[in-house]
Tab-separated table of C-alpha atoms and ligand atoms in Angstrom:
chain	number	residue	atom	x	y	z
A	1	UNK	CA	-116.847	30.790	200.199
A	2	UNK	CA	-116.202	29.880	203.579
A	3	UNK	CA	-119.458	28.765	205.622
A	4	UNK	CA	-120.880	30.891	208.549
A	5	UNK	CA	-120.894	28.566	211.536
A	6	UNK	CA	-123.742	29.220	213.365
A	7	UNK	CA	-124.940	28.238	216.889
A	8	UNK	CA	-128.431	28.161	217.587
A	9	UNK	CA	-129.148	28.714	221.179
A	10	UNK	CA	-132.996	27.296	221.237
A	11	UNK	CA	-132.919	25.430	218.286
A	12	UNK	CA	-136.313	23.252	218.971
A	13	UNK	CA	-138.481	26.273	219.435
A	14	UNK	CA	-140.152	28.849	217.125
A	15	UNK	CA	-137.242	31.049	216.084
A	16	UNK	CA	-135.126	28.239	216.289
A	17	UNK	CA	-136.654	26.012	213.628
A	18	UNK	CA	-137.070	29.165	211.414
A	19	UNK	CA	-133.464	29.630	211.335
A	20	UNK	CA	-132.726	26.284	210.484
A	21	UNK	CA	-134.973	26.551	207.765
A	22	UNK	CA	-132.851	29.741	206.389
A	23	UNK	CA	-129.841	27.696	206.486
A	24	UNK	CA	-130.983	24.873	204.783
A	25	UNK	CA	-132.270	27.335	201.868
A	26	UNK	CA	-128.740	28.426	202.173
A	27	UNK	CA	-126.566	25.611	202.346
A	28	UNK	CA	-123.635	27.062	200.508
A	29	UNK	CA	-123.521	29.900	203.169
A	30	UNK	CA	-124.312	28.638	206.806
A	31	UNK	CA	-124.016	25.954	208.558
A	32	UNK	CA	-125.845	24.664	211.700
A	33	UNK	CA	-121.858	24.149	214.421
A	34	UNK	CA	-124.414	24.113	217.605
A	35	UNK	CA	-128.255	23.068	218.500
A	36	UNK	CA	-129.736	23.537	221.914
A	37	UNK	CA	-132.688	22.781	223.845
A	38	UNK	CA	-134.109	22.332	226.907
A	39	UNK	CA	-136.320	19.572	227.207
A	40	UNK	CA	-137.999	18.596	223.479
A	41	UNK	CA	-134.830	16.126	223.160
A	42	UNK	CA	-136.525	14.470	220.352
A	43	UNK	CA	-136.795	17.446	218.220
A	44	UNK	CA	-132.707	18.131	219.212
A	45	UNK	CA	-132.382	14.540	218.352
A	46	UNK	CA	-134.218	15.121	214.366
A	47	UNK	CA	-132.347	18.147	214.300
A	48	UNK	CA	-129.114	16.696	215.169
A	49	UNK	CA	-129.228	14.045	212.728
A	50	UNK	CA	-130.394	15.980	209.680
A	51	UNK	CA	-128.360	19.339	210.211
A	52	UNK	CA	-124.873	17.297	212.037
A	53	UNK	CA	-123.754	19.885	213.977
A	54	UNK	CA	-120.226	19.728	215.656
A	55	UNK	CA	-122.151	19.593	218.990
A	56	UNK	CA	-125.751	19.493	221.095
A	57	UNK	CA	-126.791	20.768	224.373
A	58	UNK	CA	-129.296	20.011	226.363
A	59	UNK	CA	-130.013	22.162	229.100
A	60	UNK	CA	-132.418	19.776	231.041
A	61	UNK	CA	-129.603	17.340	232.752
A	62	UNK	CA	-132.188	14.360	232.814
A	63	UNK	CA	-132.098	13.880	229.131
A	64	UNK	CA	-128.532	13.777	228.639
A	65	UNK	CA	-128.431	9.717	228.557
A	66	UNK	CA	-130.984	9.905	226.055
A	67	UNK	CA	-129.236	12.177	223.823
A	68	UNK	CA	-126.365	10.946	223.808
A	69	UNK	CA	-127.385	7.440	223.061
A	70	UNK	CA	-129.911	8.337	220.153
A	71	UNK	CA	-126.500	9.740	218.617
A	72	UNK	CA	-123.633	7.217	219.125
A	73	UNK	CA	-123.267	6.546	215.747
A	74	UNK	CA	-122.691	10.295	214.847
A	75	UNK	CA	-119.422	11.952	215.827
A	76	UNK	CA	-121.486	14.749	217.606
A	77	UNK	CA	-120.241	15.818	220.731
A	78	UNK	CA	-123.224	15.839	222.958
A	79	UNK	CA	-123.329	17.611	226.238
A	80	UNK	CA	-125.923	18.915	229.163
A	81	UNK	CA	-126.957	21.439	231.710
A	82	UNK	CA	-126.897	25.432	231.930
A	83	UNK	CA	-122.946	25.734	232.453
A	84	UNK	CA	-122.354	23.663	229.022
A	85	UNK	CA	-124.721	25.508	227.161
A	86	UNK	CA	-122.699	28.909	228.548
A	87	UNK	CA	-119.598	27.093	227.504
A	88	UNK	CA	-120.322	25.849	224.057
A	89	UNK	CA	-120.144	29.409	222.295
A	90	UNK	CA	-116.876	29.734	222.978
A	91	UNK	CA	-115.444	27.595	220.491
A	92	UNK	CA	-113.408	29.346	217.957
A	93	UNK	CA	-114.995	27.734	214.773
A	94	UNK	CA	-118.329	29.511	215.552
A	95	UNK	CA	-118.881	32.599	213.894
A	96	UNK	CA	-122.302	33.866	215.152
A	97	UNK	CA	-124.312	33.240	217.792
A	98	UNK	CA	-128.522	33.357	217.913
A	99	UNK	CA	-129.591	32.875	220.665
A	100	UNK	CA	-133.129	32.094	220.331
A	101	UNK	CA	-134.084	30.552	223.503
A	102	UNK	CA	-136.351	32.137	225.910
A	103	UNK	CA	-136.477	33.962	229.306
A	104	UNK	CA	-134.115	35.055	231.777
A	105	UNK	CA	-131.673	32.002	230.864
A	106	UNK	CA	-130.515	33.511	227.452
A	107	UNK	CA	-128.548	35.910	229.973
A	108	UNK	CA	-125.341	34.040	230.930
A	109	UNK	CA	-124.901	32.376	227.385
A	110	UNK	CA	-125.161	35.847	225.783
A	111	UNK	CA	-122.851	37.698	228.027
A	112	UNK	CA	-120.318	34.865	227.410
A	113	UNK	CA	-120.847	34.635	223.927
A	114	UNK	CA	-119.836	38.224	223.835
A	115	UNK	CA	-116.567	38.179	225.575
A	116	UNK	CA	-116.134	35.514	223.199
A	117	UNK	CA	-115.995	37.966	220.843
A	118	UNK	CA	-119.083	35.943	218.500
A	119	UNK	CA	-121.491	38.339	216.683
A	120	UNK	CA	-124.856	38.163	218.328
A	121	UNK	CA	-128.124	37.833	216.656
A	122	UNK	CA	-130.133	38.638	219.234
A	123	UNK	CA	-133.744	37.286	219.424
A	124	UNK	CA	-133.561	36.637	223.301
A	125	UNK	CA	-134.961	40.124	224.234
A	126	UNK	CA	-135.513	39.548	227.782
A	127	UNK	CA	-131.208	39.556	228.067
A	128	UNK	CA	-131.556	43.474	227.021
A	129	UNK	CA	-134.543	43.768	229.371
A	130	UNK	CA	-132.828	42.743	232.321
A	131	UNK	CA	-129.358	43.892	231.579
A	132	UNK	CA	-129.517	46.443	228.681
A	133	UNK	CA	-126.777	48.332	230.235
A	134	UNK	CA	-124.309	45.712	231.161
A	135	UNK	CA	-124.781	44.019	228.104
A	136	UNK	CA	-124.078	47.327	225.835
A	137	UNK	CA	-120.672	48.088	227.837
A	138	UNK	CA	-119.444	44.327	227.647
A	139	UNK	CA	-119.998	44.789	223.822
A	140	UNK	CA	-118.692	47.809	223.456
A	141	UNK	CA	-115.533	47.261	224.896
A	142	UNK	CA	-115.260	43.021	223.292
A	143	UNK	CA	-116.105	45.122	220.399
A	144	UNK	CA	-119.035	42.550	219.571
A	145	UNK	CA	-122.066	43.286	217.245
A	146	UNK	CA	-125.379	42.932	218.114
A	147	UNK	CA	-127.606	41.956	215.434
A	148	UNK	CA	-131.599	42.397	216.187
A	149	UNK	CA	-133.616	39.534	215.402
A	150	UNK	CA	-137.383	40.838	216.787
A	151	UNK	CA	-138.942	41.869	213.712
A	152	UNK	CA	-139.596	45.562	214.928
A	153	UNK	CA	-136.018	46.074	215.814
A	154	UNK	CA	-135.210	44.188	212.501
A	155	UNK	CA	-137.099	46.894	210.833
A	156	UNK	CA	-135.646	49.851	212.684
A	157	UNK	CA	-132.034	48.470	212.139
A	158	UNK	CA	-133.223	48.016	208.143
A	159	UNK	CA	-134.796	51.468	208.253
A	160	UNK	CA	-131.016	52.904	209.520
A	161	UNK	CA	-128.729	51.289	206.894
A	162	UNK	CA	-127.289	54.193	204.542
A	163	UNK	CA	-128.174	56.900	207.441
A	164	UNK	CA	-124.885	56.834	209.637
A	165	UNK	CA	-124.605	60.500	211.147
A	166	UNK	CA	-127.591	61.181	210.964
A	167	UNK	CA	-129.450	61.395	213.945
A	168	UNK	CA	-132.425	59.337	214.762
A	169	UNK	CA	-135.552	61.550	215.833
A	170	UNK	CA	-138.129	59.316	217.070
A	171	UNK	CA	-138.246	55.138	216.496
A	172	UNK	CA	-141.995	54.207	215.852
A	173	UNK	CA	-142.495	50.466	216.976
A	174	UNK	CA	-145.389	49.300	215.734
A	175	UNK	CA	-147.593	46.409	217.881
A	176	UNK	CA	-150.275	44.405	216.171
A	177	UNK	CA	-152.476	44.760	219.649
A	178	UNK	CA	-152.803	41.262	220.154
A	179	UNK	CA	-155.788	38.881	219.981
A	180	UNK	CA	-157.601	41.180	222.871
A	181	UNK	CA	-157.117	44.320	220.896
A	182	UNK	CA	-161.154	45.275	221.116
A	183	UNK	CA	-161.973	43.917	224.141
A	184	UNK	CA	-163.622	46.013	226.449
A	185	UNK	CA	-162.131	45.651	230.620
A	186	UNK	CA	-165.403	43.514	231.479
A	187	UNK	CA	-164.143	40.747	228.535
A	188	UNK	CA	-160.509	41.132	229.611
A	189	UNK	CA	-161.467	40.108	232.983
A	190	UNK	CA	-162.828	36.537	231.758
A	191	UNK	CA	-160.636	35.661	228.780
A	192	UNK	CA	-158.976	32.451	228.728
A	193	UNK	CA	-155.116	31.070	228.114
A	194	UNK	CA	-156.713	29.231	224.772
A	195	UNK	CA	-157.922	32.784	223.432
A	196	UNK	CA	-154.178	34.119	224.823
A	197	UNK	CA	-152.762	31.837	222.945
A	198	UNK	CA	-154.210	32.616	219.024
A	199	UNK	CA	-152.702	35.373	218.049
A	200	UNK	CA	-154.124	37.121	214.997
A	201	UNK	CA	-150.466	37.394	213.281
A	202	UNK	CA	-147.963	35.375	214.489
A	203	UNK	CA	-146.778	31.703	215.196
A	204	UNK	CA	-144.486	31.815	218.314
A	205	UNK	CA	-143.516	30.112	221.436
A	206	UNK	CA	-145.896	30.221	223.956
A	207	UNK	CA	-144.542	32.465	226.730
A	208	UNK	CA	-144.050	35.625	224.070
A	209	UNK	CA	-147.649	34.729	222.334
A	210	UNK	CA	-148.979	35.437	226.595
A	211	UNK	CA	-147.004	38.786	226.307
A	212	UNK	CA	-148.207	39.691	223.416
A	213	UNK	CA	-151.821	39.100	224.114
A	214	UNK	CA	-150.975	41.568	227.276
A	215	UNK	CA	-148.900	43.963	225.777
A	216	UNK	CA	-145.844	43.363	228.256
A	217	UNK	CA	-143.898	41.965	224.199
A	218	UNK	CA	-144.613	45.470	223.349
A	219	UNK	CA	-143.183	47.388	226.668
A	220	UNK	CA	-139.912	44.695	226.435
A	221	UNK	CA	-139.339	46.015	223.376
A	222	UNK	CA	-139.546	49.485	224.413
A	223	UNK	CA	-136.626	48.657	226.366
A	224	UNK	CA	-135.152	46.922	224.142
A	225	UNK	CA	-135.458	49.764	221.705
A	226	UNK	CA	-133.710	51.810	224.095
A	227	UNK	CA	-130.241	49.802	224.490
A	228	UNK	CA	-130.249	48.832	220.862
A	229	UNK	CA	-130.213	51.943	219.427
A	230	UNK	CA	-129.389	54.496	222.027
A	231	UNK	CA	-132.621	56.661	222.259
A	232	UNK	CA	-134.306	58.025	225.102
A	233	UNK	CA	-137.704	56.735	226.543
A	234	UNK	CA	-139.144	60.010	225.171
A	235	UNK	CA	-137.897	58.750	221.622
A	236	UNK	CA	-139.538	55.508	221.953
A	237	UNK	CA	-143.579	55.646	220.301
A	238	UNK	CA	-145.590	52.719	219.922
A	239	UNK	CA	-148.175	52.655	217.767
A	240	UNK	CA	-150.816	50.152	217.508
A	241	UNK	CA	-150.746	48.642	213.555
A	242	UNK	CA	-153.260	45.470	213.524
A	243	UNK	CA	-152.203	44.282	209.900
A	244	UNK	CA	-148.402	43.948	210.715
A	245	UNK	CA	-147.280	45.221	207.052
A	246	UNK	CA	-145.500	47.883	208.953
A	247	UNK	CA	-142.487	46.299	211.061
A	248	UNK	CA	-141.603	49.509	212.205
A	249	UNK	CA	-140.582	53.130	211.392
A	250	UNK	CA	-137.654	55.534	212.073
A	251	UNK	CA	-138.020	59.561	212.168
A	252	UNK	CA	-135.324	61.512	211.456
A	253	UNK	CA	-134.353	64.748	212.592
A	254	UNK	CA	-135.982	66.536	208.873
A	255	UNK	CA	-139.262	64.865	209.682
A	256	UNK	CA	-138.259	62.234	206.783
A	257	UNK	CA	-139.593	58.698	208.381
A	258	UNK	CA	-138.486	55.115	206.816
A	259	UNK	CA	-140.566	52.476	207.210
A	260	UNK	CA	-139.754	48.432	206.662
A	261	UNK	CA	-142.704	46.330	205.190
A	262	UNK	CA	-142.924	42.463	204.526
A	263	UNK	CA	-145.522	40.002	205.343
A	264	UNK	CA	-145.426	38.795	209.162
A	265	UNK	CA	-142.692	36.260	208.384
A	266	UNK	CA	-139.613	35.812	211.397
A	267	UNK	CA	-137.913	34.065	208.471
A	268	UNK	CA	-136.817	37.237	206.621
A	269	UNK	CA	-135.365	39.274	209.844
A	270	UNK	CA	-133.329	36.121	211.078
A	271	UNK	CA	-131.706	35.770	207.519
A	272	UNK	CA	-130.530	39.337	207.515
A	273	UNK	CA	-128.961	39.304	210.708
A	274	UNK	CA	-127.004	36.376	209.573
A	275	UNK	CA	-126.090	37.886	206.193
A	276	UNK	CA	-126.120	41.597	207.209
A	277	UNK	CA	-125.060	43.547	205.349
A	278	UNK	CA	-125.975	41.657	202.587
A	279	UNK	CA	-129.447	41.087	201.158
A	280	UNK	CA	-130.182	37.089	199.908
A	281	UNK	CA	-132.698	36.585	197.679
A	282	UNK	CA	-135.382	34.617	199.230
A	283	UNK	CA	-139.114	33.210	198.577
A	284	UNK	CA	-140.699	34.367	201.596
A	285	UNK	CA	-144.374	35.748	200.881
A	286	UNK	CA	-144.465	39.170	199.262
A	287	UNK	CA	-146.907	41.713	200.091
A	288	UNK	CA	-149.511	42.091	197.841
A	289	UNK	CA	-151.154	45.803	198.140
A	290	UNK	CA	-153.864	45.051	196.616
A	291	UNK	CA	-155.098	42.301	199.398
A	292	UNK	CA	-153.344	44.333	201.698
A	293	UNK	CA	-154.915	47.724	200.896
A	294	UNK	CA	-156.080	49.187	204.752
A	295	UNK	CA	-153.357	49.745	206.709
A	296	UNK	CA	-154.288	51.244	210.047
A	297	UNK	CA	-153.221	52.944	212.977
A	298	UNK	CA	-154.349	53.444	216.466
A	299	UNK	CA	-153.242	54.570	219.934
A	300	UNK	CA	-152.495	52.023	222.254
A	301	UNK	CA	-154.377	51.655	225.556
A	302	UNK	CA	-152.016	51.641	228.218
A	303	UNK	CA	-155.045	51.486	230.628
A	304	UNK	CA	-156.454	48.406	229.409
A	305	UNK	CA	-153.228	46.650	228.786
A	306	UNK	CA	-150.934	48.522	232.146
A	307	UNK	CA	-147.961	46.093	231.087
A	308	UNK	CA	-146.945	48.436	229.032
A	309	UNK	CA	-147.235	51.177	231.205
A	310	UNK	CA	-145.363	49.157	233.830
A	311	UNK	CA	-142.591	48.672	231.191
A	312	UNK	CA	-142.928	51.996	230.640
A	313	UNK	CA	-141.971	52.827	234.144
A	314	UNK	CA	-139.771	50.459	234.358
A	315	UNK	CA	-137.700	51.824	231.752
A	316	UNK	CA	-137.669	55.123	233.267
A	317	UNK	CA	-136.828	54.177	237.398
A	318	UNK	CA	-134.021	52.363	235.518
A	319	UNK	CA	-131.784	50.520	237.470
A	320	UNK	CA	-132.787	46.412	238.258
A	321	UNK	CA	-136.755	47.653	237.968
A	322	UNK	CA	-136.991	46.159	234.438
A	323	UNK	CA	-134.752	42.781	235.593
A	324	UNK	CA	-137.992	42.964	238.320
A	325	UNK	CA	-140.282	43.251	235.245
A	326	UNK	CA	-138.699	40.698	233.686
A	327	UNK	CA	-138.191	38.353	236.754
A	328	UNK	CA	-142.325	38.471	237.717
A	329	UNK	CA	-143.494	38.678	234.270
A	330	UNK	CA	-141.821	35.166	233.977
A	331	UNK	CA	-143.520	34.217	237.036
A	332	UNK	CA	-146.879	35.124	236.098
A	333	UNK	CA	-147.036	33.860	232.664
A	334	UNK	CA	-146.086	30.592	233.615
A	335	UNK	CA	-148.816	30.855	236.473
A	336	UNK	CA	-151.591	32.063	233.916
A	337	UNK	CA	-150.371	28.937	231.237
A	338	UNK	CA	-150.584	27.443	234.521
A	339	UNK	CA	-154.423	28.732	234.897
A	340	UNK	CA	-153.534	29.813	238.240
A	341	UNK	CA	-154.112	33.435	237.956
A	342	UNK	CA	-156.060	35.720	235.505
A	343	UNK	CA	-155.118	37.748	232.674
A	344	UNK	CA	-155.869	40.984	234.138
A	345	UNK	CA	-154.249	40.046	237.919
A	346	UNK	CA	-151.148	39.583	235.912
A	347	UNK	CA	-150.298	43.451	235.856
A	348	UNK	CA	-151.183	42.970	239.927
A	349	UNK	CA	-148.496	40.770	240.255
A	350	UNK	CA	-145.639	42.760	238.615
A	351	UNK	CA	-147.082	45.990	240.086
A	352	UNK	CA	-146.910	44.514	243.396
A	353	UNK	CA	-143.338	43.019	242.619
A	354	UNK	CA	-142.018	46.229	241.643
A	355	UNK	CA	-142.724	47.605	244.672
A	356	UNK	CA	-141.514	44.922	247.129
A	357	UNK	CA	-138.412	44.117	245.307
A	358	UNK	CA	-135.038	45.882	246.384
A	359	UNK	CA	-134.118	48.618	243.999
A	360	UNK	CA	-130.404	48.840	242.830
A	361	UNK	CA	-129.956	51.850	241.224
A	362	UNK	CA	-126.192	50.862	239.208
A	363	UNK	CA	-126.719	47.253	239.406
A	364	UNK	CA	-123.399	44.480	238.923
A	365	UNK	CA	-124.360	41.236	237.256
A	366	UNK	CA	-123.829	39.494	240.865
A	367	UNK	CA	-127.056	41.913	241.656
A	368	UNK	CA	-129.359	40.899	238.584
A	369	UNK	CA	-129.171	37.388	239.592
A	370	UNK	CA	-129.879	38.387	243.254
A	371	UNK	CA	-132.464	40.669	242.007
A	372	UNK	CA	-134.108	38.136	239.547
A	373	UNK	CA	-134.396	35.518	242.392
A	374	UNK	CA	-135.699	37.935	245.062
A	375	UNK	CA	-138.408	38.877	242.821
A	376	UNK	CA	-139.384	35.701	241.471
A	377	UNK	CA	-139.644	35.079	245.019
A	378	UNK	CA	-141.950	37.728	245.723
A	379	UNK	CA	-143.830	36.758	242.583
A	380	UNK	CA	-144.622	33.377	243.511
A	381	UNK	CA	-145.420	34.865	247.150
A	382	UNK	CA	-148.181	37.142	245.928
A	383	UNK	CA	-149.490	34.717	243.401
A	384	UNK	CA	-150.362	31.839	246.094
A	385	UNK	CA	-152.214	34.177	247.645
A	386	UNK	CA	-154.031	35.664	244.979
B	1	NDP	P1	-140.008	28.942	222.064
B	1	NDP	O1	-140.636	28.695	223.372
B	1	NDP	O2	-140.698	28.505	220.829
B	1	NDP	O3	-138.545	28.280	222.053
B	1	NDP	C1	-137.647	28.518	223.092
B	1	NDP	C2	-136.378	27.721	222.878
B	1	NDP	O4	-135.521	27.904	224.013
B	1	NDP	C3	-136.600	26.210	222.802
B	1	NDP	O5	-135.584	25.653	222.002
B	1	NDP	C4	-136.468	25.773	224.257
B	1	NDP	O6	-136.147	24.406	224.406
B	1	NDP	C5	-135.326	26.657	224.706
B	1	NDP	N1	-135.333	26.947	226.130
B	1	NDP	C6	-136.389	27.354	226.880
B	1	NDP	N2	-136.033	27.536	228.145
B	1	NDP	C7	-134.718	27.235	228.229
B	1	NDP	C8	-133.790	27.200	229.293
B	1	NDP	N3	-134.121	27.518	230.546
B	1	NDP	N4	-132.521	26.843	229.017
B	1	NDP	C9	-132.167	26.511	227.758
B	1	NDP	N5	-133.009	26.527	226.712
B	1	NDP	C10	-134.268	26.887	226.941
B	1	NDP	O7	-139.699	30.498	222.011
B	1	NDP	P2	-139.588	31.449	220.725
B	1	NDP	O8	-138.759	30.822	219.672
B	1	NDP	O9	-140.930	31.956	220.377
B	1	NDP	O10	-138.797	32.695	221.344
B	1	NDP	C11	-137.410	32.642	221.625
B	1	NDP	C12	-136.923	34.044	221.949
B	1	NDP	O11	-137.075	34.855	220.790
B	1	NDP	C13	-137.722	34.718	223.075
B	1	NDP	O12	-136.868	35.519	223.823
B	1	NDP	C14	-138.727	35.589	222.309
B	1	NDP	O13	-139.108	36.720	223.050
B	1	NDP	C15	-137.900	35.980	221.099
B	1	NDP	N6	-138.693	36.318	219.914
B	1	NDP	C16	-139.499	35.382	219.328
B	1	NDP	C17	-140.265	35.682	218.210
B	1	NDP	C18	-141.086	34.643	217.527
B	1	NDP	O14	-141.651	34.906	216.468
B	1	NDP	N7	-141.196	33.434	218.046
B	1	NDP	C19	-140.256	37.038	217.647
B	1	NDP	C20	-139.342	37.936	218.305
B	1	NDP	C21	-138.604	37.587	219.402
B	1	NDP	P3	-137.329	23.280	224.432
B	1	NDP	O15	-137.837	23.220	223.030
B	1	NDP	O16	-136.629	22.048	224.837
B	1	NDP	O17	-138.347	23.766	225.404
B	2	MG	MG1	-141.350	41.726	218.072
């Protein structure tokens, strides 16, 4: 059998090293053709000598010297900086491209990636945040699949194999509420990036462990929800699930819903976007219902946590307002890792944002990048003087 090439855009960070993990438990299917970072060069450096890639990028320009020495004696092609990392996907011999790095900078790789005709799986959520639209229409017409990585759109993309033609009624994402899940507006107030940082189910990178703890992961993937799979905002329910069994639940148009369990494990929804349609057999963790046995379910509180409820609006003013999202949220998370600014003046920030930022109703990708920098400028603005 002929080996999947895959490139790993993000390779050093949390999704990253979990998908090198599920090739090397697969080594007669995949095979590592590009790592990338941006500035852990001695984690590209580990990686790069125990998976031998055909190449490495390093985004950060400063550590390109380093890189390259640390692998003379490989024949790795080492490269640096934003426009090589765009580049690199294009080489014929990949056949699939996750990109797995975070932020607004998964944008231009992605977009290129797909004219390059690679199949995407998709864990960079903030590229369908920002540019849902423009990203749909450039696959659609390269033809290009896009393969969810995020667990809950894992799930939902799970819960549809088998049901083509038949309608989806309502998608139920499911959010485990975060670490600040019980905390009353008083405690929200005062509650530090440490406590941000622990959350209750998950091991991730720190920028989507702050938006979870605020809810914004949840609205993002609202949106994401949206351009995915092709529903209206109306269609879109979250539902707060604290145990994350449930990864998420589709309704069909009988009432019939289909749900897709597992333990909280990114391991299992990045191997079946690379072997999709396929099922591998696998020893991640297995539920156990008998540990497991209270499953609950409760509204979520778009007044304590208003990041969703600015996604929520985001989503429908349309337009650049959730590249504005995006572009402050960015801006404000780094600030609060920063401690800077407090969890609650977060929302203040974005709120404020969205209402300074020029709105472009049937935006060009010359206009997200505008529109990203604009409000990012903005951001910073109202932060200082916070
Ligand atoms: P991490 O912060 O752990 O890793 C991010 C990766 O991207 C690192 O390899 C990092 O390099 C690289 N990177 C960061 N900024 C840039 C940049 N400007 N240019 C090039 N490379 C960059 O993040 P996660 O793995 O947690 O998340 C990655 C993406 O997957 C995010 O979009 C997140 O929302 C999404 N996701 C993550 C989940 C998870 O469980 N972690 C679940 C669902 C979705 P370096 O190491 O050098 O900093
Ligand atoms: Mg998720």
């Amino acid at each position: 059998m002929k080996k999947k090439q895959i490139a790993i855009l993000g390779s050093t960070g949390s999704i990253g090293t979990q998908a090198l993990e599920v090739i090397e438990n697969n080594p007669d299917r995949y095979e590592a053709y590009v790592l990338t970072a941006n500035n852990r060069v001695d984690e590209l450096i580990a990686q790069a000598r125990r998976f031998r890639p055909e190449a490495v990028v390093i985004a950060n320009e400063s550590c390109y010297t380093q890189l390259k020495e640390a692998l003379a004696d490989l024949p790795i092609k080492v490269y640096a900086g934003a426009d090589a990392l765009c580049q690199v996907v294009e080489d014929t011999a990949i056949d699939m491209v996750l990109t797995a790095m975070v932020g607004y900078a998964g944008l231009r790789p992605t977009m290129n990636a797909i004219r390059a005709r690679k199949p995407i799986a998709l864990a960079n959520k903030e590229t369908l945040v920002v540019a849902g639209e423009l990203i749909n229409d450039l696959a659609r017409v390269c033809g290009t699949p896009i393969l969810p990585v995020d667990s809950e759109h894992s799930a939902v993309f799970q819960c549809l194999a088998g049901e083509v033609g038949n309608p989806i009624e309502k998608v139920i994402l499911t959010a485990s509420g975060g670490p600040f899940r019980t905390c009353t507006p008083e405690q929200l107030a005062t509650v530090t990036k440490d406590q941000a940082l622990k959350h209750p189910n998950w091991d991730m990178g720190a920028k989507i462990t702050i938006d979870s703890a605020s809810m914004m992961n949840k609205g993002f993937e609202v949106i994401e929800a949206k351009w995915l799979f092709g529903v209206r905002p109306d269609q879109i329910e979250v539902v707060v699930h604290p145990q994350s069994i449930i990864h998420s639940m589709v309704q069909f148009e009988d009432g019939g819903i289909k749900a897709q369990l597992g333990m909280p494990d990114m391991r299992l929804p990045i191997q079946y976007a690379f072997s999709y349609p396929d099922r591998l057999k696998a020893d991640f963790p297995r539920v156990d219902f008998t540990l497991c046995n209270h499953l609950t379910f409760e509204r979520p509180d778009t007044t304590r946590f208003r990041n969703l409820a600015l996604a929520y609006e985001a989503l429908h003013r349309g337009g650049n307002m959730p590249c504005i999202v995006n572009a402050a949220n960015e801006i404000v998370v780094a600030a609060f890792l920063r401690d800077e600014i407090s969890f609650l003046a977060m929302s203040d920030v974005i709120e404020q944002t969205m209402a300074r930022t020029s709105f472009v109703a049937k935006p060009t990708y010359e206009d997200y990048v505008a529109t990203d920098a604009e409000a990012r400028h903005y951001a910073t603005e109202i932060v200082k003087q916070n």
